[in-house]
Coordinates of C-alpha atoms in Angstrom, one line a residue:
M117 CA 40.2 62.4 143.6
N118 CA 42.3 59.1 144.2
E119 CA 45.3 58.7 144.5
Q120 CA 46.0 57.3 140.3
A121 CA 44.2 60.8 139.5
L122 CA 47.2 63.3 141.6
A123 CA 49.9 60.6 139.9
T124 CA 48.8 61.4 137.2
I125 CA 49.0 65.1 137.3
S126 CA 52.3 65.3 138.9
V127 CA 53.8 63.2 136.3
M128 CA 52.3 65.6 133.5
I129 CA 53.3 68.5 135.3
S130 CA 56.4 67.6 135.0
T131 CA 57.1 66.4 132.3
A132 CA 55.0 70.2 131.1
P133 CA 57.3 72.6 129.5
C134 CA 56.0 74.5 132.2
G135 CA 57.5 72.3 135.2
P136 CA 59.8 72.5 137.2
H137 CA 62.7 71.3 135.0
Y138 CA 61.8 73.9 132.4
F139 CA 62.1 76.9 134.9
E140 CA 65.6 75.5 136.5
F141 CA 67.3 75.2 132.2
N142 CA 65.9 78.8 131.4
R143 CA 67.6 79.8 134.3
N144 CA 70.5 77.9 133.8
A145 CA 70.7 78.9 130.4
R146 CA 70.4 82.8 132.0
S147 CA 72.7 82.7 134.2
V148 CA 76.0 81.4 131.6
E149 CA 75.0 84.0 129.2
R150 CA 75.7 87.0 131.6
R151 CA 78.3 85.2 132.7
E152 CA 79.8 84.6 128.7
D153 CA 78.3 88.8 128.6
R154 CA 80.7 90.0 131.5
G155 CA 83.0 87.8 130.0
R156 CA 83.4 89.6 126.8
R157 CA 82.9 93.3 128.2
L158 CA 85.9 92.8 130.6
S159 CA 88.0 91.3 128.5
P160 CA 91.6 93.7 127.1
K161 CA 91.1 95.0 123.1
A162 CA 93.4 92.9 121.4
P163 CA 96.3 96.2 121.2
E164 CA 96.6 98.7 118.2
P165 CA 99.4 98.6 117.0
L166 CA 100.7 103.6 117.2
A167 CA 98.8 101.9 121.1
N168 CA 102.2 99.5 121.4
P169 CA 104.8 101.6 123.1
Q170 CA 107.5 99.0 121.3
W171 CA 106.7 99.1 118.5
R172 CA 106.7 102.9 118.7
R173 CA 109.4 102.6 120.4
A174 CA 111.2 100.0 117.4
M175 CA 109.7 102.6 114.1
M176 CA 111.6 105.6 116.1
E177 CA 114.6 103.3 116.0
V178 CA 114.4 102.5 112.4
A179 CA 113.8 105.9 111.6
L180 CA 116.9 107.6 113.5
E181 CA 119.4 104.7 111.7
S182 CA 117.7 105.6 108.1
L183 CA 118.5 109.0 109.3
T184 CA 121.9 108.9 110.3
T185 CA 123.0 106.5 107.5
F186 CA 121.3 109.5 104.9
M187 CA 123.4 111.9 107.1
A188 CA 126.2 111.6 107.0
L189 CA 126.1 109.8 103.7
I190 CA 126.2 113.5 102.6
N191 CA 129.0 114.5 104.7
Y192 CA 131.0 111.9 102.8
G193 CA 129.9 113.6 99.4
Y194 CA 130.7 116.9 100.9
D195 CA 134.4 116.3 102.1
V196 CA 134.6 114.2 98.8
L197 CA 133.5 117.4 96.8
R198 CA 135.7 119.8 98.7
N199 CA 138.7 118.0 99.1
T200 CA 138.4 117.3 95.1
P201 CA 141.0 120.1 93.0
P202 CA 138.5 123.0 91.4
V203 CA 138.9 121.4 88.1
N204 CA 138.1 118.0 88.4
R205 CA 135.8 119.4 91.1
L206 CA 133.5 121.4 88.2
H207 CA 133.9 118.3 85.7
I208 CA 132.6 116.4 88.5
V209 CA 129.6 118.5 88.6
T210 CA 129.0 118.0 85.1
V211 CA 129.3 115.0 85.1
I212 CA 126.3 114.7 87.4
L213 CA 124.3 117.1 86.0
G214 CA 124.8 116.2 82.4
I215 CA 124.3 112.1 84.2
A216 CA 120.5 114.0 85.2
A217 CA 119.2 115.9 82.2
T218 CA 119.7 112.5 80.2
A219 CA 117.4 111.2 82.9
S220 CA 115.0 113.4 82.6
G221 CA 114.2 112.1 79.2
P222 CA 115.2 113.8 75.1
A223 CA 114.9 116.6 74.9
L224 CA 112.3 118.9 73.1
D225 CA 113.4 121.3 69.8
L226 CA 110.9 124.0 70.9
S227 CA 111.4 126.6 68.3
P228 CA 109.0 127.4 66.2
A229 CA 107.7 126.3 63.0
T230 CA 106.5 127.8 59.7
E231 CA 103.2 126.6 59.1
I232 CA 101.2 125.9 56.1
L233 CA 98.3 125.0 55.5
M234 CA 96.8 122.5 52.4
E235 CA 93.6 124.0 50.5
N236 CA 91.2 121.7 48.5
G237 CA 91.0 124.8 46.7
S238 CA 93.2 128.1 45.1
P239 CA 95.9 128.7 46.0
Y240 CA 95.2 124.9 48.5
Y241 CA 99.3 126.1 49.9
V242 CA 98.7 129.0 52.2
P243 CA 100.3 130.7 51.7
A244 CA 101.3 129.4 48.4
A245 CA 105.5 130.8 49.2
A246 CA 106.8 131.0 52.6
T247 CA 109.8 132.2 53.2
V248 CA 111.0 130.8 56.3
V249 CA 115.0 131.4 58.0
S250 CA 117.5 128.6 57.2
G251 CA 116.7 125.4 60.0
T252 CA 113.8 126.7 61.1
P253 CA 111.4 123.7 61.2
I254 CA 108.0 123.7 58.6
R255 CA 105.2 122.6 59.7
W256 CA 101.7 121.7 56.8
E257 CA 99.0 120.6 58.5
N258 CA 96.1 118.6 56.8
P259 CA 92.7 120.4 57.8
T260 CA 90.8 119.2 54.8
P261 CA 88.7 116.1 55.0
T262 CA 90.0 114.6 51.6
H263 CA 94.2 113.2 51.4
H264 CA 97.0 114.9 50.1
T265 CA 101.3 115.7 49.7
V266 CA 104.6 117.7 50.0
T267 CA 106.5 116.9 47.7
H268 CA 109.5 118.6 46.8
N269 CA 110.0 119.2 42.8
G270 CA 114.0 117.2 43.1
C271 CA 111.5 114.1 43.2
L272 CA 110.2 114.2 39.5
T273 CA 112.9 113.6 38.4
D274 CA 116.9 111.6 38.8
K275 CA 118.4 114.2 37.8
S276 CA 118.1 116.0 41.4
A277 CA 118.0 116.0 45.2
C278 CA 114.3 115.0 46.6
L279 CA 114.7 116.9 49.3
F280 CA 111.5 116.5 50.8
N281 CA 108.4 114.2 50.2
S282 CA 105.2 114.2 53.2
G283 CA 104.0 110.4 51.1
T284 CA 100.3 110.7 51.5
V285 CA 98.8 112.9 54.6
P286 CA 95.6 111.9 55.2
P287 CA 92.3 114.3 56.2
G288 CA 93.7 115.9 60.0
G289 CA 97.4 114.8 59.9
Q290 CA 100.8 117.4 59.4
F291 CA 104.0 116.2 57.7
T292 CA 107.1 118.3 59.7
I293 CA 110.9 119.0 58.6
T294 CA 113.9 120.1 60.8
G295 CA 114.9 123.1 57.7
L296 CA 116.2 123.5 54.4
P297 CA 120.1 125.1 53.6
P298 CA 119.6 129.2 51.7
G299 CA 116.9 128.6 48.6
R300 CA 114.1 128.3 46.9
Y301 CA 112.4 125.5 46.5
A302 CA 108.8 123.8 45.1
Y303 CA 106.8 121.5 45.6
H304 CA 103.3 120.1 44.8
C305 CA 101.0 116.7 45.7
G306 CA 101.4 114.1 44.1
I307 CA 97.1 113.2 44.3
H308 CA 96.3 117.1 42.7
P309 CA 99.1 118.4 40.5
I310 CA 97.0 121.4 40.1
M311 CA 98.5 121.9 44.0
R312 CA 101.8 124.2 44.0
G313 CA 103.4 125.6 46.5
Q314 CA 107.0 127.1 47.3
L315 CA 109.7 127.6 49.8
I316 CA 111.9 130.4 50.2
V317 CA 114.8 129.6 52.1
T318 CA 116.9 132.2 53.8
E319 CA 119.1 133.5 56.3
D320 CA 117.5 136.7 56.6
A321 CA 115.7 136.7 60.0
S322 CA 114.1 140.1 59.2
T323 CA 113.2 138.9 56.4
P324 CA 108.9 138.0 56.4
A325 CA 108.3 134.8 57.1
H326 CA 105.0 134.9 54.3
L327 CA 104.7 135.9 51.1

Protein backbone atom coordinates (compact mmCIF):
# COMPACT_ATOMS: atom_id res chain seq x y z
CA MET A 1 0.00 0.00 0.00
CA ASN A 2 1.52 3.34 -1.01
CA GLU A 3 1.83 6.45 1.16
CA GLN A 4 -1.06 8.25 -0.58
CA ALA A 5 -3.52 5.45 0.32
CA LEU A 6 -2.38 5.44 3.95
CA ALA A 7 -2.88 9.22 4.15
CA THR A 8 -6.40 8.88 2.73
CA ILE A 9 -7.34 6.17 5.28
CA SER A 10 -5.96 8.30 8.13
CA VAL A 11 -8.05 11.29 7.07
CA MET A 12 -11.19 9.11 6.85
CA ILE A 13 -10.69 7.71 10.36
CA SER A 14 -10.05 11.12 11.88
CA THR A 15 -13.23 12.60 10.36
CA ALA A 16 -15.54 9.59 10.80
CA PRO A 17 -18.42 9.71 13.47
CA CYS A 18 -16.59 7.06 15.44
CA GLY A 19 -13.20 8.73 15.11
CA PRO A 20 -11.08 10.08 17.96
CA HIS A 21 -12.76 13.50 17.93
CA TYR A 22 -16.21 11.91 18.27
CA PHE A 23 -15.19 9.86 21.27
CA GLU A 24 -13.51 12.87 22.86
CA PHE A 25 -16.68 14.95 22.36
CA ASN A 26 -18.90 12.22 23.89
CA ARG A 27 -16.61 11.89 26.86
CA ASN A 28 -16.72 15.63 27.52
CA ALA A 29 -20.51 15.74 27.16
CA ARG A 30 -21.00 12.89 29.64
CA SER A 31 -18.67 14.60 32.06
CA VAL A 32 -20.72 17.82 31.86
CA GLU A 33 -23.97 15.87 32.38
CA ARG A 34 -22.54 14.13 35.42
CA ARG A 35 -21.47 17.43 36.96
CA GLU A 36 -24.89 19.00 36.34
CA ASP A 37 -26.68 16.01 37.84
CA ARG A 38 -24.44 16.07 40.90
CA GLY A 39 -25.08 19.80 41.24
CA ARG A 40 -28.82 19.23 41.15
CA ARG A 41 -28.61 16.52 43.80
CA LEU A 42 -26.41 18.58 46.08
CA SER A 43 -28.26 21.93 45.67
CA PRO A 44 -30.48 22.63 48.72
CA LYS A 45 -34.27 22.76 48.30
CA ALA A 46 -36.15 26.02 48.72
CA PRO A 47 -37.14 26.25 52.38
CA GLU A 48 -40.87 25.83 53.09
CA PRO A 49 -42.55 28.55 55.19
CA LEU A 50 -43.30 26.21 58.10
CA ALA A 51 -39.74 24.93 58.08
CA ASN A 52 -38.38 28.47 58.41
CA PRO A 53 -37.82 29.30 62.12
CA GLN A 54 -38.03 33.06 61.47
CA TRP A 55 -41.36 32.72 59.71
CA ARG A 56 -42.81 30.59 62.51
CA ARG A 57 -41.58 33.04 65.14
CA ALA A 58 -43.18 35.95 63.28
CA MET A 59 -46.52 34.11 63.03
CA MET A 60 -46.42 33.30 66.75
CA GLU A 61 -45.80 36.94 67.58
CA VAL A 62 -48.77 38.03 65.45
CA ALA A 63 -51.05 35.44 67.09
CA LEU A 64 -49.89 36.45 70.58
CA GLU A 65 -50.48 40.13 69.84
CA SER A 66 -53.98 39.42 68.53
CA LEU A 67 -54.83 37.34 71.60
CA THR A 68 -53.53 40.06 73.92
CA THR A 69 -55.66 42.70 72.19
CA PHE A 70 -58.75 40.47 72.38
CA MET A 71 -58.27 39.84 76.11
CA ALA A 72 -57.74 43.56 76.74
CA LEU A 73 -61.06 44.34 75.02
CA ILE A 74 -62.85 41.72 77.13
CA ASN A 75 -61.37 43.10 80.36
CA TYR A 76 -62.31 46.64 79.36
CA GLY A 77 -65.91 45.65 78.65
CA TYR A 78 -66.12 43.75 81.94
CA ASP A 79 -64.77 46.74 83.92
CA VAL A 80 -67.25 49.11 82.27
CA LEU A 81 -70.18 46.79 82.96
CA ARG A 82 -69.05 46.14 86.54
CA ASN A 83 -68.77 49.86 87.37
CA THR A 84 -72.19 50.63 85.85
CA PRO A 85 -75.18 50.99 88.22
CA PRO A 86 -77.57 48.00 88.14
CA VAL A 87 -80.35 49.95 86.37
CA ASN A 88 -78.06 51.18 83.61
CA ARG A 89 -76.46 47.76 83.42
CA LEU A 90 -79.85 46.19 82.73
CA HIS A 91 -80.51 48.85 80.11
CA ILE A 92 -77.18 48.10 78.38
CA VAL A 93 -77.87 44.37 78.35
CA THR A 94 -81.37 44.98 76.97
CA VAL A 95 -80.00 47.19 74.20
CA ILE A 96 -77.38 44.57 73.31
CA LEU A 97 -79.97 41.82 73.17
CA GLY A 98 -82.23 44.02 71.04
CA ILE A 99 -79.42 44.69 68.59
CA ALA A 100 -78.63 40.99 68.39
CA ALA A 101 -82.29 40.15 67.75
CA THR A 102 -82.53 42.80 65.05
CA ALA A 103 -79.35 41.59 63.37
CA SER A 104 -80.64 38.03 63.31
CA GLY A 105 -83.52 39.03 61.02
CA PRO A 106 -87.22 39.86 61.30
CA ALA A 107 -89.33 37.95 63.78
CA LEU A 108 -91.35 35.08 62.34
CA ASP A 109 -95.02 34.50 63.09
CA LEU A 110 -95.02 30.93 64.39
CA SER A 111 -98.70 30.79 65.33
CA PRO A 112 -100.49 27.90 63.56
CA ALA A 113 -102.86 28.82 60.76
CA THR A 114 -106.29 27.40 60.09
CA GLU A 115 -106.18 25.71 56.68
CA ILE A 116 -109.04 25.65 54.20
CA LEU A 117 -108.83 23.72 50.94
CA MET A 118 -110.42 24.77 47.68
CA GLU A 119 -112.09 22.02 45.64
CA ASN A 120 -113.80 21.89 42.26
CA GLY A 121 -116.68 19.87 43.73
CA SER A 122 -119.09 20.40 46.61
CA PRO A 123 -118.61 21.72 49.26
CA TYR A 124 -115.93 23.66 47.29
CA TYR A 125 -114.30 25.07 50.44
CA VAL A 126 -113.29 22.45 53.01
CA PRO A 127 -114.50 23.01 55.63
CA ALA A 128 -117.38 25.04 54.26
CA ALA A 129 -117.79 26.73 57.66
CA ALA A 130 -114.56 27.09 59.64
CA THR A 131 -114.48 28.29 63.25
CA VAL A 132 -111.30 30.09 64.29
CA VAL A 133 -110.15 32.14 67.23
CA SER A 134 -109.81 35.87 66.70
CA GLY A 135 -106.34 36.79 65.54
CA THR A 136 -105.50 33.31 64.24
CA PRO A 137 -104.06 33.28 60.70
CA ILE A 138 -106.26 31.66 58.07
CA ARG A 139 -104.81 30.09 54.94
CA TRP A 140 -106.63 28.88 51.82
CA GLU A 141 -104.79 26.45 49.56
CA ASN A 142 -105.67 25.64 45.97
CA PRO A 143 -104.63 22.05 45.07
CA THR A 144 -106.96 22.02 42.04
CA PRO A 145 -105.92 22.61 38.40
CA THR A 146 -108.31 25.61 38.26
CA HIS A 147 -107.95 29.25 39.27
CA HIS A 148 -110.13 30.42 42.17
CA THR A 149 -110.52 33.41 44.46
CA VAL A 150 -111.35 33.97 48.13
CA THR A 151 -113.52 37.07 48.17
CA HIS A 152 -115.38 38.46 51.18
CA ASN A 153 -119.03 39.09 50.37
CA GLY A 154 -118.61 42.66 51.61
CA CYS A 155 -116.54 43.34 48.51
CA LEU A 156 -119.68 43.06 46.34
CA THR A 157 -121.29 46.29 47.57
CA ASP A 158 -120.11 49.69 48.63
CA LYS A 159 -122.21 49.54 51.81
CA SER A 160 -120.06 46.88 53.49
CA ALA A 161 -116.35 46.72 54.17
CA CYS A 162 -114.30 44.46 51.93
CA LEU A 163 -112.25 42.66 54.58
CA PHE A 164 -110.31 40.24 52.37
CA ASN A 165 -109.96 39.48 48.67
CA SER A 166 -107.30 37.11 47.40
CA GLY A 167 -107.47 37.98 43.75
CA THR A 168 -106.80 35.03 41.45
CA VAL A 169 -105.19 32.10 43.28
CA PRO A 170 -103.44 29.86 40.69
CA PRO A 171 -103.25 26.06 40.90
CA GLY A 172 -100.91 25.14 43.72
CA GLY A 173 -101.12 28.64 45.17
CA GLN A 174 -102.38 29.86 48.51
CA PHE A 175 -103.85 32.92 50.19
CA THR A 176 -103.39 33.88 53.86
CA ILE A 177 -104.88 36.52 56.13
CA THR A 178 -103.43 37.32 59.54
CA GLY A 179 -106.71 37.18 61.44
CA LEU A 180 -110.13 38.73 61.88
CA PRO A 181 -112.09 40.19 64.78
CA PRO A 182 -114.96 38.10 66.19
CA GLY A 183 -117.91 37.74 63.83
CA ARG A 184 -119.27 35.78 60.87
CA TYR A 185 -117.76 36.34 57.44
CA ALA A 186 -119.28 34.87 54.31
CA TYR A 187 -117.09 34.62 51.23
CA HIS A 188 -117.20 33.18 47.74
CA CYS A 189 -115.16 32.55 44.59
CA GLY A 190 -115.33 35.49 42.18
CA ILE A 191 -114.70 33.17 39.23
CA HIS A 192 -117.16 30.42 40.27
CA PRO A 193 -120.00 32.06 42.29
CA ILE A 194 -121.33 28.62 43.25
CA MET A 195 -118.34 28.22 45.53
CA ARG A 196 -119.27 29.65 48.93
CA GLY A 197 -117.81 29.42 52.42
CA GLN A 198 -118.08 31.01 55.85
CA LEU A 199 -115.70 31.98 58.65
CA ILE A 200 -116.92 31.98 62.25
CA VAL A 201 -114.44 33.94 64.34
CA THR A 202 -114.77 33.62 68.13
CA GLU A 203 -112.90 34.79 71.19
CA ASP A 204 -113.08 31.35 72.87
CA ALA A 205 -110.04 29.20 72.20
CA SER A 206 -111.95 26.07 73.33
CA THR A 207 -114.32 26.26 70.36
CA PRO A 208 -113.60 23.55 67.76
CA ALA A 209 -111.61 24.86 64.81
CA HIS A 210 -113.94 23.25 62.22
CA LEU A 211 -117.71 22.86 62.25
